[in-house]
PDB file of C-alpha atoms in Angstrom:
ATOM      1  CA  UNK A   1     158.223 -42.892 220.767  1.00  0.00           C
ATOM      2  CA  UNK A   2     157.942 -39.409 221.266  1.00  0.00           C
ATOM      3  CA  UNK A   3     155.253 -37.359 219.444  1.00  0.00           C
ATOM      4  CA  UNK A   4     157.928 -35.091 217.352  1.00  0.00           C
ATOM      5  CA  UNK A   5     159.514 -38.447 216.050  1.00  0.00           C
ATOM      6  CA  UNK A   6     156.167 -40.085 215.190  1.00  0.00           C
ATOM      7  CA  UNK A   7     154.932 -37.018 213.310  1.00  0.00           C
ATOM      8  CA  UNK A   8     158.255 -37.216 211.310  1.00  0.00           C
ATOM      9  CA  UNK A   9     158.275 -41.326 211.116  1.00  0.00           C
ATOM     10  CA  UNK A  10     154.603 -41.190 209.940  1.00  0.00           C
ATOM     11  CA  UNK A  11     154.050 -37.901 208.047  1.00  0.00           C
ATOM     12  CA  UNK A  12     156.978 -35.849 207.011  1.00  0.00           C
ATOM     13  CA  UNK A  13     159.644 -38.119 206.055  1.00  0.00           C
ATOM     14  CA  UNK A  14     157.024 -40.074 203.651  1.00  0.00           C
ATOM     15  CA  UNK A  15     156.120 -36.326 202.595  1.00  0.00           C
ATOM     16  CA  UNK A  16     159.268 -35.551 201.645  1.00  0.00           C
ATOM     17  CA  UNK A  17     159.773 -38.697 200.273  1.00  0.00           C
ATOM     18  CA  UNK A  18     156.953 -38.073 197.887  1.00  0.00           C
ATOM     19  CA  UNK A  19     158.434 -34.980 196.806  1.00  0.00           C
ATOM     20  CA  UNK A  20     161.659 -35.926 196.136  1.00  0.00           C
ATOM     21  CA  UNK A  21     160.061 -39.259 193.883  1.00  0.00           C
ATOM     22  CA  UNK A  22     158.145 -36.476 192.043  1.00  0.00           C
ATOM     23  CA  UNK A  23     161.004 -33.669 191.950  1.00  0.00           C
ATOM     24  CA  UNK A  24     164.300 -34.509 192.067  1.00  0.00           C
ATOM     25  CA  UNK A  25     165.314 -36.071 188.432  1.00  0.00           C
ATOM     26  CA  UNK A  26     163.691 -32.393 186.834  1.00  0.00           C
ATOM     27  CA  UNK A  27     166.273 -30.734 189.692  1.00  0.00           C
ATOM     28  CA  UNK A  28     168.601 -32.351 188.432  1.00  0.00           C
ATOM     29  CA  UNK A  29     167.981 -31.952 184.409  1.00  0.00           C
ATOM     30  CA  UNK A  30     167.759 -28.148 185.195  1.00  0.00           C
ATOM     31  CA  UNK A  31     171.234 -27.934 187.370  1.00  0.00           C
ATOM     32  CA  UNK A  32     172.854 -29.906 184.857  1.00  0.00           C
ATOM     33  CA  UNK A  33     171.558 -27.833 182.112  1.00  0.00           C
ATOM     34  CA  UNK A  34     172.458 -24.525 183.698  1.00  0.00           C
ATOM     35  CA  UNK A  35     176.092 -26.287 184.006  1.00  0.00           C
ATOM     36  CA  UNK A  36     176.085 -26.904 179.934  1.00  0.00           C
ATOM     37  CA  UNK A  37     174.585 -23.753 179.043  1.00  0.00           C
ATOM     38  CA  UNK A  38     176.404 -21.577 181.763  1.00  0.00           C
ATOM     39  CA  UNK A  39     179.960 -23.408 180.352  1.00  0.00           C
ATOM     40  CA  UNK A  40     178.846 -23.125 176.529  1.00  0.00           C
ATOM     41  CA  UNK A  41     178.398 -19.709 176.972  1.00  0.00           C
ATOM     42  CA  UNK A  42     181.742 -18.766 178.447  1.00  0.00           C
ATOM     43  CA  UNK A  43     183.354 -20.196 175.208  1.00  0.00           C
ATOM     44  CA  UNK A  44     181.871 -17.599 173.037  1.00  0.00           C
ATOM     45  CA  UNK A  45     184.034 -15.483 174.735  1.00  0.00           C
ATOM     46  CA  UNK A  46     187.704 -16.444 173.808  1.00  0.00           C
ATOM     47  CA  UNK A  47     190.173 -16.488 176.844  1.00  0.00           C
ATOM     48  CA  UNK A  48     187.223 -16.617 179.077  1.00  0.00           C
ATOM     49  CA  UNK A  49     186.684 -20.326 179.711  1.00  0.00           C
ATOM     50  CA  UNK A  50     189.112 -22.065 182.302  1.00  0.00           C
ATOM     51  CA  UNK A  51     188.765 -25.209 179.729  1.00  0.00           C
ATOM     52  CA  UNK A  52     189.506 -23.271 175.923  1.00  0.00           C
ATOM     53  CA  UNK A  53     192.489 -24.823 175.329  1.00  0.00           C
ATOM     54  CA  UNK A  54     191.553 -28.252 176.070  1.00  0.00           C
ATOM     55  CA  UNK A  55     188.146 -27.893 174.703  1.00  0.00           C
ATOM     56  CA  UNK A  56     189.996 -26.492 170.645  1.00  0.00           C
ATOM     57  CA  UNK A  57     192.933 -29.526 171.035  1.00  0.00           C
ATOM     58  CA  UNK A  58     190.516 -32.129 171.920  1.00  0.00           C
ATOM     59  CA  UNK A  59     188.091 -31.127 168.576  1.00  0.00           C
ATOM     60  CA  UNK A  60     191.576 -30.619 166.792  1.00  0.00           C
ATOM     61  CA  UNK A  61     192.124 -34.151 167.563  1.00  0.00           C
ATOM     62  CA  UNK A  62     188.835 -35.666 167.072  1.00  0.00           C
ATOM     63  CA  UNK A  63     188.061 -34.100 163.802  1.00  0.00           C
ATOM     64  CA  UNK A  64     191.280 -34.866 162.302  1.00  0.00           C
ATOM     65  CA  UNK A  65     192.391 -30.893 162.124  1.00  0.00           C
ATOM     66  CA  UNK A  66     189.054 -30.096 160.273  1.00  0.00           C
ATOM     67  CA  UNK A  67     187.576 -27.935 163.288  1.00  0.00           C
ATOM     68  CA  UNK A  68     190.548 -25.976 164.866  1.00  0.00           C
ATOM     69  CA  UNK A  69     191.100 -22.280 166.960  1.00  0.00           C
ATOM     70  CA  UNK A  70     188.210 -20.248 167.164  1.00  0.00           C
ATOM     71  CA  UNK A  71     185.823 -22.374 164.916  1.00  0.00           C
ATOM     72  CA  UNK A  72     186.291 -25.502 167.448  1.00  0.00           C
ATOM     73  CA  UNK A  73     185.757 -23.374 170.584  1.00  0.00           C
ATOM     74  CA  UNK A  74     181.956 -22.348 168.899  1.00  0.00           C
ATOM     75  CA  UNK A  75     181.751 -25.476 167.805  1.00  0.00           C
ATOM     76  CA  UNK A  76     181.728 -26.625 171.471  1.00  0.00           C
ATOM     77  CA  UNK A  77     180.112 -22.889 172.799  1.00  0.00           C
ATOM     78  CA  UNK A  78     177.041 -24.231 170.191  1.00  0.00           C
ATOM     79  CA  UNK A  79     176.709 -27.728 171.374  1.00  0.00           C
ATOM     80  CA  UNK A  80     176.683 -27.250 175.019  1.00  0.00           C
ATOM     81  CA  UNK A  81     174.691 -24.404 175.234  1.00  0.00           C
ATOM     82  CA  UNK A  82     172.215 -26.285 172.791  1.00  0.00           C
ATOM     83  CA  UNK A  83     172.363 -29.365 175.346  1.00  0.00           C
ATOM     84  CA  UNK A  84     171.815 -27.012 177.916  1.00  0.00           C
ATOM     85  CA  UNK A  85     168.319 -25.609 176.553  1.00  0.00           C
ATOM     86  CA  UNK A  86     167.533 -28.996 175.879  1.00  0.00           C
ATOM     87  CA  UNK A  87     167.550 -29.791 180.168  1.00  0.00           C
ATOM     88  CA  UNK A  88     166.620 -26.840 180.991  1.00  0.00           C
ATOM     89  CA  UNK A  89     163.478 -26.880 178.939  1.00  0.00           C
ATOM     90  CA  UNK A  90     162.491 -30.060 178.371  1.00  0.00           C
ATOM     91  CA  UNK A  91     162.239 -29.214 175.049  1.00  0.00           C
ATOM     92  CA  UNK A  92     163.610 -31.308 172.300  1.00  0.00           C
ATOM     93  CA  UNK A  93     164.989 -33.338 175.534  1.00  0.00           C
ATOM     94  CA  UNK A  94     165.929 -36.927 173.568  1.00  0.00           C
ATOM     95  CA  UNK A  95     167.645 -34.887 171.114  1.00  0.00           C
ATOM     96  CA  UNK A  96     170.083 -32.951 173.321  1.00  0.00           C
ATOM     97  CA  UNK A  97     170.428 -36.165 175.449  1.00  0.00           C
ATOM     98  CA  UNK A  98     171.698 -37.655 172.508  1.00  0.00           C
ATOM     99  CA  UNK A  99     174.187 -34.755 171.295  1.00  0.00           C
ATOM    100  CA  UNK A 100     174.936 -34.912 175.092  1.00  0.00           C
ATOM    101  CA  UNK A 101     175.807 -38.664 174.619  1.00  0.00           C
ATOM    102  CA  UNK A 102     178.178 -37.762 171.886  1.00  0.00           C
ATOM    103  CA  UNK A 103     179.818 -34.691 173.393  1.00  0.00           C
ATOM    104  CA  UNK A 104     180.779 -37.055 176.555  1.00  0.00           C
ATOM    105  CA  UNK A 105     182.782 -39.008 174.436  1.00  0.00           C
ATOM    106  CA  UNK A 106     184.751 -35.879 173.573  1.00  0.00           C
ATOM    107  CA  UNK A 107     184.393 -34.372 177.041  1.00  0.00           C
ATOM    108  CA  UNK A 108     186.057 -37.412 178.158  1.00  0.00           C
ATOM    109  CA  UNK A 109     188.512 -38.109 175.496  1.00  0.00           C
ATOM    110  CA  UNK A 110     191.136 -36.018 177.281  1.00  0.00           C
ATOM    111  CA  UNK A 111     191.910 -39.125 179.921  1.00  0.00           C
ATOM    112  CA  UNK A 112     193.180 -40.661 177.111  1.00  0.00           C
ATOM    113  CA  UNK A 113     194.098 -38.118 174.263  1.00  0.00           C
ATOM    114  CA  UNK A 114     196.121 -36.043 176.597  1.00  0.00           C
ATOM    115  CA  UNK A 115     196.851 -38.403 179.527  1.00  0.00           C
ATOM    116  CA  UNK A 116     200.585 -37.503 180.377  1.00  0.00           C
ATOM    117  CA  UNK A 117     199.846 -34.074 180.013  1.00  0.00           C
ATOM    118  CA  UNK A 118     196.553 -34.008 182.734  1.00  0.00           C
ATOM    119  CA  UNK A 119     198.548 -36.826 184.743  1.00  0.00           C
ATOM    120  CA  UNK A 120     202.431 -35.960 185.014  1.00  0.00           C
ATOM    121  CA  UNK A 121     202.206 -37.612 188.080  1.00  0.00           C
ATOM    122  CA  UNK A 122     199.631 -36.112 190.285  1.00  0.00           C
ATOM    123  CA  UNK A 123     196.436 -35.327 188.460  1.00  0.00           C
ATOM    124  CA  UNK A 124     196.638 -31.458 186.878  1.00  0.00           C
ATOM    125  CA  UNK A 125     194.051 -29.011 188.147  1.00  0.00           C
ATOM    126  CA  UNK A 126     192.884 -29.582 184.413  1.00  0.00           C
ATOM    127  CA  UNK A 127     192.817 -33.564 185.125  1.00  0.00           C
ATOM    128  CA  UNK A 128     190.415 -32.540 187.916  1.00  0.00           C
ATOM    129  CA  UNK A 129     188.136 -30.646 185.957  1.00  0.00           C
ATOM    130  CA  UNK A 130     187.893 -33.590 183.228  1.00  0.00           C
ATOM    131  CA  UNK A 131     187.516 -36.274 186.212  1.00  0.00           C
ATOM    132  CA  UNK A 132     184.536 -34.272 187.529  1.00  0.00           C
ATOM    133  CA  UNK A 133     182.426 -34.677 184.459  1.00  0.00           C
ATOM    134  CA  UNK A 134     182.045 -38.659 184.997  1.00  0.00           C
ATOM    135  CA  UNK A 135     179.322 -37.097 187.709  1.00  0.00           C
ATOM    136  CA  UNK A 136     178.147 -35.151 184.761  1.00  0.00           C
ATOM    137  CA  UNK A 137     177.995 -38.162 183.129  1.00  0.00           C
ATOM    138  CA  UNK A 138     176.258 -39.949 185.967  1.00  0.00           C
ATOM    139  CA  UNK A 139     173.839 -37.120 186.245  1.00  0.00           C
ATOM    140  CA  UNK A 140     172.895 -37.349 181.977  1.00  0.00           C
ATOM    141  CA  UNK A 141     172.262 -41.464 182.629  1.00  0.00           C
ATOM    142  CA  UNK A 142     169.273 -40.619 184.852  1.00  0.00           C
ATOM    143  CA  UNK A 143     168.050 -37.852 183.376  1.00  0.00           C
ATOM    144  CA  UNK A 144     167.928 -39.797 180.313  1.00  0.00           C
ATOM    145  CA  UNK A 145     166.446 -43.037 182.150  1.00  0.00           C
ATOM    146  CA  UNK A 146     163.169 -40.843 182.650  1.00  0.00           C
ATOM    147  CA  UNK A 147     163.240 -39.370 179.238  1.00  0.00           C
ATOM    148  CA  UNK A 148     162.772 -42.508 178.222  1.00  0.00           C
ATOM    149  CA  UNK A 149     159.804 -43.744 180.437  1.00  0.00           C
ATOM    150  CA  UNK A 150     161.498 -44.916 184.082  1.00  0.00           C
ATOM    151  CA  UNK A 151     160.041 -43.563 187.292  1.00  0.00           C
ATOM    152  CA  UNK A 152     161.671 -42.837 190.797  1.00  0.00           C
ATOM    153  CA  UNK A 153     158.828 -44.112 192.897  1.00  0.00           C
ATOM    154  CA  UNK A 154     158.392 -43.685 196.474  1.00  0.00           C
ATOM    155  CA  UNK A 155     159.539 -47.388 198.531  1.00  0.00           C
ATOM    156  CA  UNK A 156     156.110 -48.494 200.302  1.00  0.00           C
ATOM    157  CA  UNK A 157     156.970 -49.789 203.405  1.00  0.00           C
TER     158      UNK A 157
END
C-alpha cells in the first residue's frame, strides 16, 4: 500500500466521513428550503412561476372552488415560502415539516388530478416537473427523521 492511499484509507476518508455524519442532513434542510422559499416566492409574482397554472387548478380542485386565481397562487406563494424559513432556519422546523407533509399531498395530487393532461402519452415537461418532487419528497423524509431524534452516524469499521 502506498503512503498516499494509506493516508486516505486511514485518515481522510474517515475524516470526511465524520463530516458528512455531522453535516449533510442540515445541507440538505437548507437546499431544500432555498428550493421552497426560492419557488414560493416566484408565485407572488403572477405569470412568473413556470408552475402558476398548475399550482391555482390543483387548489381549485382541492378546496372545492373555495381558493381560486390569484388568492390560490398566495395561498401556495405563503405556504412554501413559510416551509422554506422553516428549513432554512431551523426554526419552528416540526411545524413547517408538517405543513410540508400536507402541501406534498397537493404537490403531488397532479399525477392523479390531471393525469391525461401531464401524460398524453409521453410525460409533459409539466409531468416532469411534478415527477421531480418525489426527490423533494425523499429529501423532507430525512430531514424530518432527524427532527425527530435519528442520527446519521459514522459506520465503525
Amino acid at each position: 500500500m502506498t503512503t498516499l492511499t494509506h493516508t486516505l484509507t486511514h485518515r481522510t476518508i474517515p475524516a470526511v466521513t465524520r463530516w458528512l455524519a455531522a453535516h449533510s442532513i442540515d445541507v440538505l434542510r437548507v437546499s431544500l428550503g432555498l428550493i421552497f422559499l426560492g419557488f414560493g416566492a416566484l408565485k407572488f409574482f403572477p405569470g412568473v412561476s413556470p408552475a402558476e397554472e398548475l399550482s391555482v387548478a390543483t387548489v381549485q380542485t382541492l378546496s372545492f372552488g373555495l381558493l381560486s386565481g390569484t388568492t390560490a397562487l398566495m395561498f401556495v406563494a405563503a405556504v412554501e415560502c413559510f416551509i422554506g424559513l422553516t428549513l432554512i432556519t431551523g426554526r419552528l422546523l416540526k411545524t413547517g415539516l408538517a405543513v410540508l407533509a400536507g402541501a406534498l399531498v397537493g404537490i403531488m395530487a397532479p399525477l392523479v388530478l390531471f393525469f391525461t393532461d401531464l401524460f398524453p402519452g409521453p410525460p409533459t415537461l409539466t409531468a416532469q416537473y411534478v415527477l421531480k418532487d418525489i426527490v423533494l419528497a425523499a429529501a423532507a423524509l430525512v430531514i424530518a427523521a432527524r427532527a425527530l431524534g435519528a442520527r446519521l452516524v459514522p459506520h465503525r469499521g
